[in-house]
Tab-separated table of C-alpha atoms and ligand atoms in Angstrom:
chain	number	residue	atom	x	y	z
A	1	MET	CA	-3.802	-25.515	-7.842
A	2	LEU	CA	-2.691	-25.325	-12.031
A	3	ASN	CA	-3.699	-22.667	-14.566
A	4	LYS	CA	-5.784	-20.212	-11.682
A	5	ASN	CA	-7.289	-17.391	-13.113
A	6	LEU	CA	-6.283	-14.315	-11.260
A	7	LYS	CA	-9.090	-11.804	-11.107
A	8	ASP	CA	-10.738	-12.406	-7.960
A	9	PHE	CA	-6.940	-11.679	-6.171
A	10	ASN	CA	-6.324	-8.193	-7.592
A	11	SER	CA	-8.353	-5.400	-7.384
A	12	LEU	CA	-7.936	-4.244	-10.459
A	13	LYS	CA	-10.001	-7.501	-11.573
A	14	LEU	CA	-7.125	-8.177	-13.841
A	15	GLU	CA	-7.841	-11.335	-15.963
A	16	TYR	CA	-4.075	-13.084	-16.481
A	17	SER	CA	-3.383	-16.322	-15.156
A	18	CYS	CA	-0.179	-18.321	-12.630
A	19	ASP	CA	1.237	-21.859	-13.632
A	20	SER	CA	0.463	-22.463	-9.962
A	21	PHE	CA	-1.572	-21.163	-6.922
A	22	TYR	CA	-0.636	-21.869	-3.556
A	23	GLU	CA	-2.204	-20.958	-0.306
A	24	ILE	CA	-0.118	-20.560	2.695
A	25	ASN	CA	-2.759	-21.770	6.037
A	26	ASP	CA	-0.137	-22.431	8.428
A	27	PHE	CA	3.904	-22.999	8.695
A	28	GLU	CA	4.060	-26.617	7.304
A	29	ASP	CA	2.336	-25.332	4.518
A	30	ILE	CA	5.534	-22.057	3.990
A	31	TYR	CA	7.759	-25.456	4.547
A	32	HIS	CA	6.578	-27.300	1.879
A	33	LEU	CA	6.525	-24.174	-0.638
A	34	SER	CA	10.110	-23.735	0.493
A	35	VAL	CA	10.948	-26.837	-0.534
A	36	LYS	CA	9.299	-26.905	-3.990
A	37	ILE	CA	10.539	-23.646	-4.506
A	38	ARG	CA	14.102	-25.083	-3.649
A	39	GLU	CA	13.631	-28.077	-6.064
A	40	GLU	CA	11.884	-27.017	-8.886
A	41	ASN	CA	13.586	-23.757	-9.380
A	42	LYS	CA	10.367	-21.909	-9.278
A	43	LYS	CA	9.625	-18.280	-9.696
A	44	PHE	CA	7.318	-17.525	-6.987
A	45	TRP	CA	5.107	-14.149	-6.042
A	46	ILE	CA	3.811	-13.333	-3.122
A	47	LEU	CA	0.533	-12.121	-2.374
A	48	GLY	CA	-1.877	-11.023	0.477
A	49	GLU	CA	-5.700	-9.171	-0.759
A	50	GLY	CA	-4.224	-7.986	-4.054
A	51	THR	CA	-4.993	-4.346	-3.274
A	52	ASN	CA	-1.380	-3.025	-4.386
A	53	VAL	CA	-0.237	-4.896	-7.269
A	54	VAL	CA	-0.228	-4.048	-11.351
A	55	ILE	CA	-0.123	-7.996	-12.928
A	56	VAL	CA	1.448	-6.900	-16.035
A	57	ASP	CA	1.260	-10.811	-17.374
A	58	ASP	CA	0.221	-13.818	-17.252
A	59	LEU	CA	2.887	-15.554	-14.200
A	60	LYS	CA	4.950	-18.204	-15.457
A	61	GLY	CA	5.773	-19.528	-11.764
A	62	ILE	CA	3.675	-20.027	-8.334
A	63	VAL	CA	1.208	-17.132	-7.059
A	64	VAL	CA	1.618	-17.366	-3.070
A	65	LYS	CA	-1.677	-16.199	-1.502
A	66	ASN	CA	-1.400	-16.111	2.406
A	67	ASN	CA	-4.022	-17.069	4.699
A	68	LEU	CA	-1.957	-17.189	8.300
A	69	SER	CA	-4.553	-15.971	10.606
A	70	GLY	CA	-4.219	-14.962	14.850
A	71	ILE	CA	-4.101	-12.005	16.559
A	72	SER	CA	-2.636	-12.658	20.432
A	73	ILE	CA	-2.819	-9.135	22.634
A	74	ASP	CA	-0.498	-8.603	25.925
A	75	LYS	CA	-0.720	-5.281	27.713
A	76	ASN	CA	-0.211	-2.858	25.315
A	77	SER	CA	1.775	-4.907	22.688
A	78	VAL	CA	-0.111	-6.697	19.623
A	79	GLU	CA	1.425	-9.986	18.015
A	80	ALA	CA	-1.072	-10.160	14.464
A	81	ALA	CA	-0.529	-12.975	11.673
A	82	SER	CA	0.485	-11.383	8.282
A	83	GLY	CA	-2.890	-13.069	6.621
A	84	GLU	CA	-5.347	-11.200	8.665
A	85	ASN	CA	-7.514	-8.297	7.210
A	86	TRP	CA	-5.690	-5.058	8.194
A	87	ASP	CA	-8.698	-3.298	8.970
A	88	TYR	CA	-9.867	-5.989	11.302
A	89	LEU	CA	-6.958	-5.798	12.987
A	90	VAL	CA	-7.508	-1.865	13.758
A	91	LYS	CA	-11.097	-2.633	14.742
A	92	VAL	CA	-9.731	-5.515	17.130
A	93	CYS	CA	-7.520	-2.771	18.328
A	94	LEU	CA	-9.782	-0.564	19.337
A	95	LYS	CA	-11.666	-3.008	20.944
A	96	GLU	CA	-9.375	-3.551	23.087
A	97	LYS	CA	-8.629	-0.209	24.197
A	98	LEU	CA	-5.285	-0.264	22.087
A	99	TYR	CA	-4.641	3.194	20.339
A	100	GLY	CA	-2.620	4.445	17.396
A	101	PHE	CA	-4.312	2.751	14.698
A	102	GLU	CA	-7.452	5.092	13.982
A	103	ASN	CA	-6.824	7.563	11.375
A	104	LEU	CA	-5.013	4.212	9.128
A	105	SER	CA	-8.558	2.767	9.495
A	106	GLY	CA	-10.140	1.783	6.157
A	107	ILE	CA	-7.138	0.990	4.240
A	108	PRO	CA	-7.698	-2.498	2.084
A	109	GLY	CA	-5.058	-5.138	2.476
A	110	SER	CA	-3.520	-8.120	4.952
A	111	VAL	CA	-1.451	-7.357	7.867
A	112	GLY	CA	1.232	-8.859	5.790
A	113	ALA	CA	1.584	-5.677	3.219
A	114	CYS	CA	1.306	-2.791	5.632
A	115	PRO	CA	5.219	-2.745	6.215
A	116	VAL	CA	6.026	-3.689	2.558
A	117	GLN	CA	5.247	0.133	1.716
A	118	ASN	CA	4.879	1.408	4.879
A	119	ILE	CA	0.791	1.978	4.356
A	120	GLY	CA	-0.162	5.619	5.651
A	121	ALA	CA	-2.980	7.951	5.830
A	122	TYR	CA	-3.855	11.381	6.747
A	123	GLY	CA	-0.627	12.029	9.251
A	124	VAL	CA	0.337	8.393	10.162
A	125	GLU	CA	2.006	6.011	8.885
A	126	VAL	CA	2.251	1.992	10.362
A	127	SER	CA	6.127	1.962	10.778
A	128	ASN	CA	5.198	4.256	13.960
A	129	PHE	CA	4.109	1.183	15.882
A	130	ILE	CA	6.491	-1.756	14.516
A	131	GLU	CA	8.546	-3.271	16.950
A	132	TYR	CA	9.917	-6.049	14.350
A	133	ILE	CA	8.858	-8.629	11.753
A	134	GLU	CA	9.088	-11.963	11.418
A	135	THR	CA	9.673	-13.331	7.653
A	136	ILE	CA	10.522	-16.743	6.189
A	137	ASN	CA	13.347	-16.331	3.285
A	138	LEU	CA	11.235	-18.671	0.826
A	139	ILE	CA	14.744	-19.790	-1.067
A	140	ASP	CA	16.508	-20.883	1.433
A	141	GLY	CA	13.806	-21.660	4.744
A	142	ASN	CA	15.677	-19.390	7.001
A	143	ILE	CA	13.507	-17.293	9.482
A	144	GLU	CA	14.752	-13.729	9.757
A	145	VAL	CA	13.281	-11.172	11.722
A	146	PHE	CA	13.645	-7.314	11.444
A	147	ASN	CA	13.496	-5.135	13.852
A	148	ALA	CA	11.694	-1.836	12.845
A	149	HIS	CA	15.369	0.142	12.374
A	150	GLU	CA	16.413	-2.908	10.391
A	151	CYS	CA	13.077	-2.106	8.271
A	152	LYS	CA	14.710	1.033	6.673
A	153	PHE	CA	10.964	2.739	6.780
A	154	GLY	CA	10.421	5.563	4.354
A	155	TYR	CA	7.797	7.108	2.579
A	156	ARG	CA	5.897	4.427	1.245
A	157	GLU	CA	9.210	2.548	1.448
A	158	SER	CA	11.001	-0.378	3.098
A	159	ILE	CA	13.413	-2.792	3.097
A	160	PHE	CA	10.759	-5.668	1.772
A	161	LYS	CA	10.730	-3.822	-1.458
A	162	LYS	CA	13.693	-5.119	-2.060
A	163	LEU	CA	13.807	-8.331	-0.383
A	164	PRO	CA	10.776	-10.388	-2.245
A	165	ASN	CA	11.759	-13.741	-1.140
A	166	HIS	CA	11.094	-13.154	2.069
A	167	PHE	CA	7.691	-14.240	3.221
A	168	ILE	CA	6.644	-11.682	6.279
A	169	THR	CA	5.237	-14.311	8.825
A	170	LYS	CA	4.278	-11.947	11.898
A	171	ILE	CA	4.138	-8.500	13.139
A	172	LYS	CA	5.010	-7.150	16.301
A	173	PHE	CA	3.312	-3.946	17.130
A	174	SER	CA	3.526	-1.319	19.919
A	175	LEU	CA	0.604	0.247	20.661
A	176	SER	CA	-0.915	2.927	23.056
A	177	THR	CA	-3.199	2.375	25.978
A	178	ILE	CA	-3.778	6.401	25.976
A	179	PHE	CA	-6.073	8.320	23.409
A	180	LYS	CA	-4.511	11.113	21.962
A	181	PRO	CA	-5.756	11.745	18.467
A	182	ASN	CA	-3.513	12.820	15.604
A	183	LEU	CA	-5.442	15.941	13.631
A	184	SER	CA	-2.469	16.988	12.317
A	185	TYR	CA	-3.389	16.132	8.542
A	186	GLU	CA	-4.861	19.463	6.625
A	187	SER	CA	-8.217	17.510	5.782
A	188	LEU	CA	-8.785	16.834	9.518
A	189	PRO	CA	-10.898	18.795	11.851
A	190	GLU	CA	-8.236	20.077	13.759
A	191	LYS	CA	-10.683	22.108	16.019
A	192	MET	CA	-12.737	19.336	16.297
A	193	GLU	CA	-13.454	17.941	19.796
A	194	ILE	CA	-12.718	14.572	19.600
A	195	ASN	CA	-14.282	12.439	21.786
A	196	SER	CA	-13.166	8.699	21.677
A	197	ALA	CA	-11.227	6.420	18.959
A	198	GLU	CA	-14.331	5.159	17.652
A	199	GLU	CA	-15.102	8.799	16.746
A	200	LEU	CA	-12.006	9.414	14.959
A	201	ARG	CA	-12.313	6.047	13.106
A	202	LYS	CA	-15.576	7.262	11.890
A	203	ILE	CA	-14.640	10.256	10.922
A	204	ILE	CA	-11.691	8.837	8.749
A	205	LEU	CA	-13.852	6.184	7.367
A	206	ASN	CA	-16.505	8.863	6.471
A	207	ILE	CA	-13.955	11.017	4.649
A	208	ARG	CA	-12.303	7.956	2.825
A	209	GLU	CA	-15.734	6.927	1.522
A	210	ASN	CA	-16.292	10.106	0.321
A	211	ARG	CA	-12.844	10.918	-1.966
A	212	LEU	CA	-12.038	7.067	-2.479
A	213	ILE	CA	-13.001	4.459	-4.729
A	214	ASN	CA	-14.400	1.030	-4.075
A	215	PRO	CA	-12.547	-1.262	-6.352
A	216	GLU	CA	-15.869	-3.505	-6.502
A	217	GLN	CA	-17.885	-0.481	-8.652
A	218	GLU	CA	-14.234	1.290	-10.579
A	219	PRO	CA	-11.464	-1.858	-10.312
A	220	ASN	CA	-8.380	0.330	-8.474
A	221	VAL	CA	-5.268	0.064	-6.524
A	222	GLY	CA	-5.662	3.533	-4.682
A	223	SER	CA	-3.150	5.934	-5.367
A	224	PHE	CA	-1.180	5.151	-8.748
A	225	PHE	CA	1.574	7.236	-7.749
A	226	LYS	CA	3.787	8.452	-5.003
A	227	ASN	CA	3.867	12.169	-4.165
A	228	PRO	CA	7.194	13.385	-5.637
A	229	VAL	CA	9.533	14.240	-3.164
A	230	VAL	CA	12.056	17.570	-4.118
A	231	SER	CA	14.940	19.567	-2.376
A	232	LYS	CA	13.932	23.266	-1.569
A	233	ILE	CA	15.455	24.944	-4.441
A	234	GLN	CA	13.309	22.746	-6.523
A	235	MET	CA	10.174	23.535	-5.088
A	236	GLU	CA	10.978	27.712	-4.810
A	237	ASN	CA	11.616	27.152	-8.723
A	238	LEU	CA	8.134	25.001	-9.076
A	239	LEU	CA	6.244	27.562	-6.924
A	240	ALA	CA	7.927	30.732	-9.144
A	241	ASP	CA	5.933	29.180	-11.970
A	242	HIS	CA	3.021	27.951	-10.086
A	243	PRO	CA	2.008	29.957	-6.923
A	244	ASP	CA	-0.993	27.731	-6.302
A	245	LEU	CA	1.689	24.530	-5.997
A	246	LYS	CA	0.253	22.544	-3.053
A	247	PHE	CA	3.451	20.710	-0.893
A	248	TYR	CA	4.126	19.998	2.606
A	249	PHE	CA	7.282	20.373	4.527
A	250	VAL	CA	8.910	17.171	5.161
A	251	LYS	CA	12.354	17.923	6.612
A	252	GLU	CA	15.465	19.875	5.755
A	253	ASP	CA	15.633	20.412	2.157
A	254	GLN	CA	12.570	17.653	1.369
A	255	TYR	CA	9.356	18.642	0.308
A	256	LYS	CA	6.184	16.571	-0.827
A	257	ILE	CA	4.666	17.944	-3.953
A	258	SER	CA	1.141	16.707	-4.206
A	259	ALA	CA	1.069	14.195	-7.280
A	260	ALA	CA	-2.595	15.076	-7.109
A	261	TRP	CA	-2.419	18.785	-7.786
A	262	LEU	CA	-0.120	17.609	-10.766
A	263	ILE	CA	-2.489	15.498	-12.332
A	264	GLU	CA	-5.011	18.283	-12.098
A	265	LYS	CA	-2.588	20.694	-13.289
A	266	ILE	CA	-2.164	19.087	-16.170
A	267	LYS	CA	-5.628	18.602	-16.720
A	268	MET	CA	-5.724	14.948	-16.534
A	269	LYS	CA	-8.036	14.718	-13.555
A	270	GLY	CA	-11.630	12.752	-15.019
A	271	TYR	CA	-9.752	11.531	-18.438
A	272	GLN	CA	-11.219	8.773	-20.400
A	273	GLY	CA	-8.852	6.343	-21.969
A	274	LYS	CA	-9.644	3.256	-23.747
A	275	ASP	CA	-10.880	0.883	-20.751
A	276	CYS	CA	-9.556	2.951	-18.025
A	277	GLY	CA	-8.969	6.162	-16.810
A	278	VAL	CA	-8.175	8.916	-14.194
A	279	SER	CA	-10.659	9.059	-11.446
A	280	LYS	CA	-13.172	12.059	-11.694
A	281	LYS	CA	-13.479	11.944	-7.624
A	282	HIS	CA	-9.746	11.595	-7.242
A	283	SER	CA	-6.541	12.326	-9.768
A	284	LEU	CA	-4.241	9.850	-8.175
A	285	VAL	CA	-6.551	6.915	-8.881
A	286	LEU	CA	-6.911	5.325	-11.989
A	287	VAL	CA	-9.429	2.956	-12.518
A	288	ASN	CA	-9.258	-0.315	-15.068
A	289	PHE	CA	-12.294	-1.831	-17.398
A	290	SER	CA	-10.092	-4.192	-18.951
A	291	LYS	CA	-8.954	-7.557	-18.405
A	292	LYS	CA	-5.100	-6.897	-19.201
A	293	SER	CA	-3.227	-4.129	-17.500
A	294	GLU	CA	-1.723	-2.629	-21.343
A	295	ASN	CA	-3.603	0.197	-21.496
A	296	LEU	CA	-3.392	1.415	-17.681
A	297	ILE	CA	-0.449	0.953	-17.741
A	298	ASN	CA	0.085	3.534	-20.922
A	299	LEU	CA	-2.277	5.406	-19.259
A	300	SER	CA	0.385	5.753	-16.534
A	301	LYS	CA	3.105	6.429	-18.697
A	302	LYS	CA	1.497	8.892	-20.619
A	303	ILE	CA	0.567	10.596	-17.518
A	304	LYS	CA	4.705	10.342	-16.154
A	305	ASP	CA	5.630	11.958	-19.631
A	306	VAL	CA	3.360	14.897	-19.474
A	307	ILE	CA	4.579	15.828	-15.958
A	308	ARG	CA	7.856	15.273	-16.728
A	309	LYS	CA	7.713	17.558	-20.030
A	310	LYS	CA	5.808	19.916	-17.856
A	311	PHE	CA	7.664	20.212	-14.702
A	312	ASN	CA	10.814	18.082	-14.769
A	313	ILE	CA	9.142	15.702	-12.071
A	314	GLU	CA	9.755	11.918	-12.340
A	315	LEU	CA	6.678	10.332	-10.724
A	316	GLU	CA	6.924	6.801	-9.196
A	317	TYR	CA	4.637	4.024	-9.044
A	318	GLU	CA	3.105	3.527	-5.925
A	319	PRO	CA	1.879	-0.299	-6.458
A	320	THR	CA	4.429	-3.040	-7.109
A	321	PHE	CA	3.909	-4.419	-10.837
A	322	ILE	CA	4.483	-7.935	-10.976
A	323	SER	CA	5.628	-9.789	-14.328
B	401	FAD	C1	-9.167	1.735	-2.269
B	401	FAD	C2	-7.807	1.981	-2.103
B	401	FAD	C3	-7.095	2.688	-0.969
B	401	FAD	C4	-5.980	2.432	-0.807
B	401	FAD	N1	-5.444	3.370	0.347
B	401	FAD	C5	-4.580	3.440	0.974
B	401	FAD	C6	-4.018	3.981	1.843
B	401	FAD	O1	-4.664	5.241	2.187
B	401	FAD	N2	-2.835	4.159	2.408
B	401	FAD	C7	-1.968	3.212	1.980
B	401	FAD	O2	-0.584	3.333	2.475
B	401	FAD	N3	-2.419	3.019	0.999
B	401	FAD	C8	-3.246	2.310	0.559
B	401	FAD	N4	-3.923	1.727	-0.602
B	401	FAD	C9	-2.773	0.295	-1.174
B	401	FAD	C10	-3.178	-0.808	-0.012
B	401	FAD	O3	-4.284	-1.116	0.592
B	401	FAD	C11	-1.956	-1.128	0.494
B	401	FAD	O4	-0.704	-0.971	0.216
B	401	FAD	C12	-2.193	-2.774	1.518
B	401	FAD	O5	-0.998	-2.570	2.417
B	401	FAD	C13	-2.178	-3.714	0.374
B	401	FAD	O6	-2.169	-4.875	0.587
B	401	FAD	P1	-2.649	-6.029	-0.251
B	401	FAD	O7	-2.345	-7.267	1.351
B	401	FAD	O8	-3.486	-6.342	-0.735
B	401	FAD	O9	-1.339	-6.678	-0.700
B	401	FAD	P2	-0.685	-7.017	-2.533
B	401	FAD	O10	-1.099	-5.752	-2.823
B	401	FAD	O11	-1.396	-8.722	-2.009
B	401	FAD	O12	0.566	-6.968	-1.752
B	401	FAD	C14	1.341	-5.421	-2.027
B	401	FAD	C15	3.000	-6.050	-2.260
B	401	FAD	O13	2.965	-6.845	-1.030
B	401	FAD	C16	3.757	-8.176	-1.147
B	401	FAD	N5	3.115	-8.703	-0.071
B	401	FAD	C17	1.890	-9.041	0.396
B	401	FAD	N6	2.123	-9.480	1.768
B	401	FAD	C18	3.037	-10.330	1.962
B	401	FAD	C19	3.802	-10.853	2.999
B	401	FAD	N7	3.002	-11.854	3.838
B	401	FAD	N8	5.210	-10.971	3.021
B	401	FAD	C20	5.866	-10.333	1.969
B	401	FAD	N9	5.517	-9.618	0.840
B	401	FAD	C21	4.184	-9.582	0.580
B	401	FAD	C22	3.608	-8.112	-2.185
B	401	FAD	O14	4.023	-8.909	-2.841
B	401	FAD	C23	3.349	-6.792	-3.460
B	401	FAD	O15	4.711	-7.023	-3.567
B	401	FAD	C24	-4.769	1.739	-1.261
B	401	FAD	C25	-5.747	0.775	-2.273
B	401	FAD	C26	-6.609	0.475	-2.972
B	401	FAD	C27	-7.432	-0.784	-3.474
């Protein structure tokens, strides 16, 4: 389809257009697309549900919308097509008495995007369960399979952020047949007795509903910034100046500083910009009320500038910017 408005395909509800919009429903579509990309030498962008992208401008090329579907289960192994909805997969796994995904309940988006930024919530990351990922390089049409080690997973990071030509087609996960709640995260009720995975899922969904903002009401992409990771010395220096600093130990000489705390400290929680702002409910969430992303991006730059000056910390964006 030509010249499509992308408003309904991104959770910031940005109204940019693309030259061409190509939906992938099966492998034949991928094959044809790959030929088209080669023959026409076109630029392209892969889109799942658009809940983690900031579109910067009209897109002069092809937007590739993924609708691949199918989930198959064999003992504790789950193979899911990349166009499936992530939370639907979580529900299916729970129904099949396969455990591990509970803390990742309610994260918006598609299965195919889950490894790209290694989605995580409440002390759990999806990389803990990934066996392998199948991709097709849309430039040369070759299939490439990455095992978990080759994905180079990190905090909101993976190799796929550096391989934008690789279309993830399916993912194989390995789950547990035994339910063992992970209550390590601070806002989970560690002492509370959790009797079932369904109960834990309900608790997670409740917390999310209270803390996060529904993009249908206030368009957003969830956390706009990653929590910065600093060395022990940097953390101690910060702590000397700010005894109330909120931080978490990651591993030797790595400490995660709460980006939400930094934004609260510069008094920008609830800040109202032009047609955008910082949520009153959650300081990491920027909300957008414009058809264009310019004001939102300027606001994000302002936040980064103030934090750089005050704390000497460079905040990194969590969503992918596409232009
Ligand atoms: C309200 C809200 C809450 C959120 N909470 C969390 C949270 O708790 N934890 C968390 O980690 N994230 C969270 N997010 C971010 C988002 O849900 C995840 O990043 C999700 O994985 C994005 O999925 P998507 O299908 O919408 O990806 P998109 O936004 O469509 O794409 C994101 C990136 O992945 C790439 N991509 C998508 N599909 C494919 C594919 N098949 N092959 C190759 N590349 C692909 C895109 O090119 C793009 O670079 C939240 C977002 C919102 C709006």
